Amino acid sequence: MAMANNKTLCFTCNKEKITYLCRGCSKEFCFIHLTEHQQNLNEELNYIINDYDQFKQRINEQKQNPQSHSLIKQIDEWERNSIEIIQQKAQECRKIVIEYPQKFIDEIEKKFYDLSEQIKQIHSENDFNEINLNYLENQLIEITKKINNLSTISIKEDSQSLSNEISIIPSKISKLNKWKQNAITVAGGNGQGQGLNQLDSHSGIFIDKKKNIFIADWLNHRIVEWKCNAKEGQIVAGGNSRGSEIIQLNHPTDVIVDQLDHSIIIADLGNRRVIQRLNQNRQILIENVDCSGLAMDKHGFLYVPDWEKNEVRRWKMGEYNNEGTVVAGGNGKGNELNQFNTPTCIFVDKEQSVYVLDTNNHRVMKWRKDAKPGRIVAGGNGKGRNLNQLLQPQGITGDDLGQIYVADSWTQRVTRWCEGKEESEIVVGGNGQGNQSNQLISPHGLSFDDEGNLYVGDCLNHRIQKFQIIL
């Protein structure tokens, strides 16, 4: 008599074993991986407890020491500076009041002495007439007027403020976009594979004005386009197995579409090149570059990061026969403000400022146009799960308000960073690793459509998630 087969597939190792159901996620695990799964849950709980404790500590600090607020410090500094300015001006006026009369009297005394000598001379010579007397009288009148004018010194109070005025302005809070937390799968989502309705560990994504989605399908060595609301994609580049021929790709990591000529530009990482496909024509634009990301500004300049050289270069469209211009980094590997440690994805805003995912420094650097050093606008506080940290970020984009969005791949979330603030906020994800509609596994590419809907490349779920904007 054959033994009954009560074995099922373990979700983690994908092997037939005696499994146990996790009631939380409804997945089956073998005994070994059930223990591991429980450990992961315990770790997540510890993170939550740690975040709770830190938040509680911050609340207590604010209650106990409200005077430490930065605005109070600014007011105190203004008070000190204003007092110093007033004291300095008062001292200058005192000096003038003291010194001016003495200088004036010295001049009058000199004139009076000269007049006195003339009187003595006339008197001694006994040689004078009415003209001489009138002259002496007039000179004495002039000296008297001057001595009387000494009392006309006064203080003029200017209506203009001696020091800069300050006032407290309540912040006008801009309406920050929010998105539904349960996403719609708009590409892939049919398991890992090579089918036209499947993806395999994709990377960068691009949304055009018609809401068509272009995807760098990394392990399938192809670029696929999913028309809006389509059930499957179509191959627009590569898809001829892995290789270095012009019709082949080798682990493409990013794709953008030039909105002027609708050509497709691809970061062909494995072949260390950037290629362009226009209709059926293909050409290599840039060679010998280790790039994981691409960006194009409104003027048609192409930006390419090189994670091996730790720099970002810019090329003018149609002028790829030169080495381009270094616009960020280029000072070797490191964590200084003019350095990178593996720059991957980039975003360029309307002022041509370049935002660079400095992946192994776990930060985002902003380089204004023509700037020499950059500055940290996200992360930079060591790797971690706190809201002021990043952990292997793998995607970036921005909005019209100057806020940037980062796909933080190891924390399974997308965070928004407002310039000047030390901490981010979670906009989607952050609900643990999983394949539910509010979960992500290793998010990579990010993009917005014209309506403000947020698209996230859910890499290891092999799908593209659309988070609808809440109007």
Tab-separated table of N, CA and C in Angstrom, residues 274-371:
chain	number	residue	atom	x	y	z
A	274	VAL	N	25.734	52.831	-24.481
A	274	VAL	CA	24.396	53.414	-24.602
A	274	VAL	C	24.021	53.355	-26.068
A	275	ILE	N	22.859	52.778	-26.356
A	275	ILE	CA	22.455	52.637	-27.759
A	275	ILE	C	21.120	53.337	-27.981
A	276	GLN	N	20.868	53.643	-29.241
A	276	GLN	CA	19.630	54.321	-29.636
A	276	GLN	C	18.934	53.513	-30.727
A	277	ARG	N	17.625	53.378	-30.558
A	277	ARG	CA	16.822	52.720	-31.593
A	277	ARG	C	15.799	53.726	-32.085
A	278	LEU	N	15.871	54.056	-33.382
A	278	LEU	CA	14.932	54.966	-34.029
A	278	LEU	C	14.307	54.235	-35.199
A	279	ASN	N	13.024	53.946	-35.083
A	279	ASN	CA	12.334	53.080	-36.038
A	279	ASN	C	13.056	51.734	-36.074
A	280	GLN	N	13.585	51.339	-37.212
A	280	GLN	CA	14.323	50.074	-37.282
A	280	GLN	C	15.837	50.283	-37.268
A	281	ASN	N	16.253	51.517	-37.142
A	281	ASN	CA	17.684	51.820	-37.139
A	281	ASN	C	18.225	51.806	-35.709
A	282	ARG	N	19.408	51.227	-35.552
A	282	ARG	CA	20.063	51.148	-34.251
A	282	ARG	C	21.488	51.691	-34.381
A	283	GLN	N	21.914	52.419	-33.375
A	283	GLN	CA	23.285	52.916	-33.377
A	283	GLN	C	23.802	53.025	-31.953
A	284	ILE	N	25.124	52.882	-31.818
A	284	ILE	CA	25.770	53.051	-30.517
A	284	ILE	C	26.072	54.528	-30.331
A	285	LEU	N	25.556	55.100	-29.257
A	285	LEU	CA	25.800	56.512	-28.976
A	285	LEU	C	27.079	56.711	-28.167
A	286	ILE	N	27.233	55.936	-27.116
A	286	ILE	CA	28.377	56.088	-26.208
A	286	ILE	C	28.920	54.704	-25.893
A	287	GLU	N	30.234	54.547	-25.923
A	287	GLU	CA	30.871	53.270	-25.624
A	287	GLU	C	31.741	53.383	-24.378
A	288	ASN	N	32.107	52.210	-23.844
A	288	ASN	CA	33.018	52.122	-22.696
A	288	ASN	C	32.514	52.939	-21.501
A	289	VAL	N	31.253	52.731	-21.158
A	289	VAL	CA	30.662	53.413	-20.022
A	289	VAL	C	29.876	52.399	-19.192
A	290	ASP	N	30.117	52.402	-17.891
A	290	ASP	CA	29.426	51.483	-16.986
A	290	ASP	C	28.235	52.210	-16.380
A	291	CYS	N	27.136	52.205	-17.124
A	291	CYS	CA	25.993	53.017	-16.707
A	291	CYS	C	24.798	52.150	-16.347
A	292	SER	N	24.111	52.571	-15.281
A	292	SER	CA	22.888	51.898	-14.861
A	292	SER	C	21.661	52.771	-15.052
A	293	GLY	N	21.845	54.050	-15.321
A	293	GLY	CA	20.711	54.960	-15.449
A	293	GLY	C	20.914	55.957	-16.565
A	294	LEU	N	19.827	56.603	-16.961
A	294	LEU	CA	19.847	57.619	-18.000
A	294	LEU	C	18.875	58.731	-17.628
A	295	ALA	N	19.128	59.925	-18.145
A	295	ALA	CA	18.181	61.026	-17.973
A	295	ALA	C	18.374	62.013	-19.119
A	296	MET	N	17.308	62.718	-19.461
A	296	MET	CA	17.381	63.743	-20.501
A	296	MET	C	16.645	64.979	-19.999
A	297	ASP	N	17.260	66.157	-20.188
A	297	ASP	CA	16.595	67.385	-19.744
A	297	ASP	C	15.761	67.968	-20.886
A	298	LYS	N	15.079	69.074	-20.580
A	298	LYS	CA	14.147	69.664	-21.552
A	298	LYS	C	14.869	70.273	-22.748
A	299	HIS	N	16.185	70.472	-22.629
A	299	HIS	CA	16.958	71.030	-23.735
A	299	HIS	C	17.552	69.948	-24.635
A	300	GLY	N	17.302	68.697	-24.320
A	300	GLY	CA	17.796	67.609	-25.149
A	300	GLY	C	19.172	67.104	-24.788
A	301	PHE	N	19.709	67.494	-23.628
A	301	PHE	CA	20.997	66.965	-23.191
A	301	PHE	C	20.779	65.595	-22.552
A	302	LEU	N	21.679	64.662	-22.841
A	302	LEU	CA	21.620	63.314	-22.298
A	302	LEU	C	22.629	63.188	-21.152
A	303	TYR	N	22.167	62.686	-20.014
A	303	TYR	CA	23.003	62.528	-18.825
A	303	TYR	C	23.223	61.042	-18.553
A	304	VAL	N	24.488	60.665	-18.328
A	304	VAL	CA	24.841	59.259	-18.151
A	304	VAL	C	25.774	59.117	-16.948
A	305	PRO	N	25.354	58.381	-15.909
A	305	PRO	CA	26.265	58.106	-14.784
A	305	PRO	C	27.175	56.926	-15.115
A	306	ASP	N	28.390	56.962	-14.614
A	306	ASP	CA	29.344	55.857	-14.772
A	306	ASP	C	29.741	55.404	-13.373
A	307	TRP	N	29.217	54.234	-12.951
A	307	TRP	CA	29.453	53.815	-11.572
A	307	TRP	C	30.883	53.347	-11.336
A	308	GLU	N	31.621	53.018	-12.386
A	308	GLU	CA	33.022	52.628	-12.220
A	308	GLU	C	33.912	53.860	-12.048
A	309	LYS	N	33.639	54.910	-12.827
A	309	LYS	CA	34.424	56.144	-12.730
A	309	LYS	C	33.865	57.102	-11.672
A	310	ASN	N	32.707	56.773	-11.121
A	310	ASN	CA	32.068	57.593	-10.093
A	310	ASN	C	31.884	59.041	-10.556
A	311	GLU	N	31.177	59.166	-11.678
A	311	GLU	CA	30.926	60.478	-12.247
A	311	GLU	C	29.655	60.443	-13.096
A	312	VAL	N	29.159	61.634	-13.426
A	312	VAL	CA	28.044	61.782	-14.362
A	312	VAL	C	28.497	62.726	-15.463
A	313	ARG	N	28.304	62.286	-16.712
A	313	ARG	CA	28.653	63.129	-17.864
A	313	ARG	C	27.401	63.502	-18.645
A	314	ARG	N	27.514	64.606	-19.372
A	314	ARG	CA	26.399	65.110	-20.174
A	314	ARG	C	26.831	65.256	-21.632
A	315	TRP	N	25.935	64.850	-22.520
A	315	TRP	CA	26.172	64.995	-23.956
A	315	TRP	C	25.023	65.776	-24.585
A	316	LYS	N	25.364	66.612	-25.547
A	316	LYS	CA	24.344	67.261	-26.350
A	316	LYS	C	23.879	66.283	-27.420
A	317	MET	N	22.582	66.206	-27.624
A	317	MET	CA	22.046	65.256	-28.603
A	317	MET	C	22.686	65.477	-29.972
A	318	GLY	N	23.137	64.384	-30.550
A	318	GLY	CA	23.769	64.449	-31.861
A	318	GLY	C	25.254	64.703	-31.819
A	319	GLU	N	25.816	64.917	-30.625
A	319	GLU	CA	27.255	65.193	-30.503
A	319	GLU	C	27.891	64.186	-29.556
A	320	TYR	N	27.870	62.921	-29.980
A	320	TYR	CA	28.381	61.848	-29.134
A	320	TYR	C	29.794	61.410	-29.526
A	321	ASN	N	30.426	62.169	-30.417
A	321	ASN	CA	31.772	61.809	-30.851
A	321	ASN	C	32.840	62.389	-29.927
A	322	ASN	N	32.409	63.022	-28.817
A	322	ASN	CA	33.382	63.540	-27.844
A	322	ASN	C	33.162	62.842	-26.506
A	323	GLU	N	33.923	63.237	-25.522
A	323	GLU	CA	33.872	62.580	-24.215
A	323	GLU	C	32.778	63.128	-23.309
A	324	GLY	N	32.024	64.101	-23.790
A	324	GLY	CA	31.002	64.696	-22.957
A	324	GLY	C	31.602	65.613	-21.893
A	325	THR	N	30.751	66.120	-21.027
A	325	THR	CA	31.163	67.042	-19.976
A	325	THR	C	30.808	66.463	-18.617
A	326	VAL	N	31.778	66.452	-17.709
A	326	VAL	CA	31.497	65.978	-16.352
A	326	VAL	C	30.648	67.026	-15.632
A	327	VAL	N	29.475	66.631	-15.146
A	327	VAL	CA	28.581	67.556	-14.452
A	327	VAL	C	28.400	67.192	-12.983
A	328	ALA	N	28.925	66.039	-12.576
A	328	ALA	CA	28.838	65.640	-11.157
A	328	ALA	C	29.900	64.583	-10.890
A	329	GLY	N	30.530	64.660	-9.734
A	329	GLY	CA	31.556	63.692	-9.367
A	329	GLY	C	32.829	63.893	-10.167
A	330	GLY	N	33.461	62.775	-10.511
A	330	GLY	CA	34.710	62.851	-11.258
A	330	GLY	C	35.920	63.060	-10.379
A	331	ASN	N	35.762	62.861	-9.061
A	331	ASN	CA	36.876	63.062	-8.126
A	331	ASN	C	37.216	61.772	-7.379
A	332	GLY	N	36.999	60.653	-8.050
A	332	GLY	CA	37.331	59.372	-7.452
A	332	GLY	C	36.239	58.852	-6.540
A	333	LYS	N	36.451	57.645	-6.079
A	333	LYS	CA	35.490	56.976	-5.200
A	333	LYS	C	35.644	57.479	-3.773
A	334	GLY	N	34.516	57.798	-3.122
A	334	GLY	CA	34.582	58.265	-1.741
A	334	GLY	C	33.241	58.769	-1.271
A	335	ASN	N	33.216	59.364	-0.094
A	335	ASN	CA	31.969	59.873	0.473
A	335	ASN	C	32.023	61.376	0.752
A	336	GLU	N	33.004	62.065	0.147
A	336	GLU	CA	33.030	63.518	0.261
A	336	GLU	C	31.926	64.118	-0.609
A	337	LEU	N	31.670	65.418	-0.459
A	337	LEU	CA	30.578	66.046	-1.194
A	337	LEU	C	30.865	66.193	-2.683
A	338	ASN	N	32.105	65.975	-3.100
A	338	ASN	CA	32.420	66.012	-4.529
A	338	ASN	C	32.724	64.620	-5.075
A	339	GLN	N	32.297	63.588	-4.346
A	339	GLN	CA	32.585	62.213	-4.738
A	339	GLN	C	31.324	61.347	-4.709
A	340	PHE	N	31.441	60.175	-5.336
A	340	PHE	CA	30.388	59.160	-5.300
A	340	PHE	C	31.010	57.816	-4.940
A	341	ASN	N	30.133	56.916	-4.525
A	341	ASN	CA	30.487	55.508	-4.391
A	341	ASN	C	29.383	54.712	-5.071
A	342	THR	N	29.572	54.488	-6.374
A	342	THR	CA	28.641	53.748	-7.224
A	342	THR	C	27.371	54.548	-7.509
A	343	PRO	N	27.469	55.585	-8.339
A	343	PRO	CA	26.260	56.298	-8.774
A	343	PRO	C	25.494	55.449	-9.788
A	344	THR	N	24.204	55.325	-9.579
A	344	THR	CA	23.399	54.466	-10.472
A	344	THR	C	22.347	55.288	-11.192
A	345	CYS	N	21.171	55.446	-10.609
A	345	CYS	CA	20.082	56.159	-11.275
A	345	CYS	C	20.215	57.670	-11.070
A	346	ILE	N	19.651	58.431	-11.996
A	346	ILE	CA	19.716	59.888	-11.907
A	346	ILE	C	18.379	60.492	-12.321
A	347	PHE	N	18.185	61.736	-11.900
A	347	PHE	CA	17.019	62.534	-12.279
A	347	PHE	C	17.501	63.957	-12.504
A	348	VAL	N	16.998	64.617	-13.558
A	348	VAL	CA	17.385	65.996	-13.869
A	348	VAL	C	16.133	66.856	-13.848
A	349	ASP	N	16.169	67.975	-13.079
A	349	ASP	CA	14.991	68.834	-12.995
A	349	ASP	C	15.032	69.920	-14.057
A	350	LYS	N	14.049	70.815	-14.028
A	350	LYS	CA	13.912	71.818	-15.087
A	350	LYS	C	15.012	72.880	-15.034
A	351	GLU	N	15.711	72.994	-13.873
A	351	GLU	CA	16.852	73.921	-13.781
A	351	GLU	C	18.169	73.243	-14.141
A	352	GLN	N	18.110	72.023	-14.623
A	352	GLN	CA	19.276	71.212	-14.990
A	352	GLN	C	20.119	70.821	-13.777
A	353	SER	N	19.499	70.826	-12.603
A	353	SER	CA	20.152	70.236	-11.439
A	353	SER	C	20.074	68.723	-11.562
A	354	VAL	N	21.170	68.045	-11.207
A	354	VAL	CA	21.255	66.598	-11.362
A	354	VAL	C	21.156	65.951	-9.977
A	355	TYR	N	20.193	65.055	-9.821
A	355	TYR	CA	20.037	64.283	-8.591
A	355	TYR	C	20.588	62.882	-8.849
A	356	VAL	N	21.524	62.453	-8.022
A	356	VAL	CA	22.243	61.203	-8.276
A	356	VAL	C	22.042	60.243	-7.101
A	357	LEU	N	21.622	59.017	-7.415
A	357	LEU	CA	21.557	57.965	-6.403
A	357	LEU	C	22.978	57.484	-6.138
A	358	ASP	N	23.539	57.912	-5.025
A	358	ASP	CA	24.885	57.511	-4.617
A	358	ASP	C	24.725	56.221	-3.804
A	359	THR	N	24.562	55.109	-4.526
A	359	THR	CA	23.980	53.898	-3.950
A	359	THR	C	24.731	53.372	-2.740
A	360	ASN	N	26.029	53.180	-2.860
A	360	ASN	CA	26.771	52.572	-1.755
A	360	ASN	C	27.128	53.559	-0.647
A	361	ASN	N	26.818	54.843	-0.867
A	361	ASN	CA	26.871	55.813	0.232
A	361	ASN	C	25.481	56.000	0.843
A	362	HIS	N	24.493	55.308	0.274
A	362	HIS	CA	23.123	55.325	0.806
A	362	HIS	C	22.607	56.756	0.949
A	363	ARG	N	22.725	57.499	-0.155
A	363	ARG	CA	22.294	58.890	-0.131
A	363	ARG	C	21.954	59.354	-1.539
A	364	VAL	N	21.303	60.515	-1.637
A	364	VAL	CA	21.051	61.174	-2.911
A	364	VAL	C	21.772	62.520	-2.876
A	365	MET	N	22.541	62.796	-3.941
A	365	MET	CA	23.283	64.043	-4.040
A	365	MET	C	22.659	64.932	-5.111
A	366	LYS	N	22.547	66.220	-4.788
A	366	LYS	CA	22.055	67.196	-5.762
A	366	LYS	C	23.211	68.079	-6.207
A	367	TRP	N	23.404	68.120	-7.519
A	367	TRP	CA	24.436	68.977	-8.107
A	367	TRP	C	23.729	70.018	-8.971
A	368	ARG	N	23.768	71.268	-8.515
A	368	ARG	CA	23.206	72.334	-9.339
A	368	ARG	C	24.049	72.512	-10.603
A	369	LYS	N	23.457	73.119	-11.602
A	369	LYS	CA	24.175	73.328	-12.855
A	369	LYS	C	25.463	74.095	-12.595
A	370	ASP	N	26.569	73.568	-13.096
A	370	ASP	CA	27.915	74.157	-12.993
A	370	ASP	C	28.489	74.134	-11.579
A	371	ALA	N	27.846	73.422	-10.647
A	371	ALA	CA	28.382	73.327	-9.290
A	371	ALA	C	29.583	72.398	-9.265
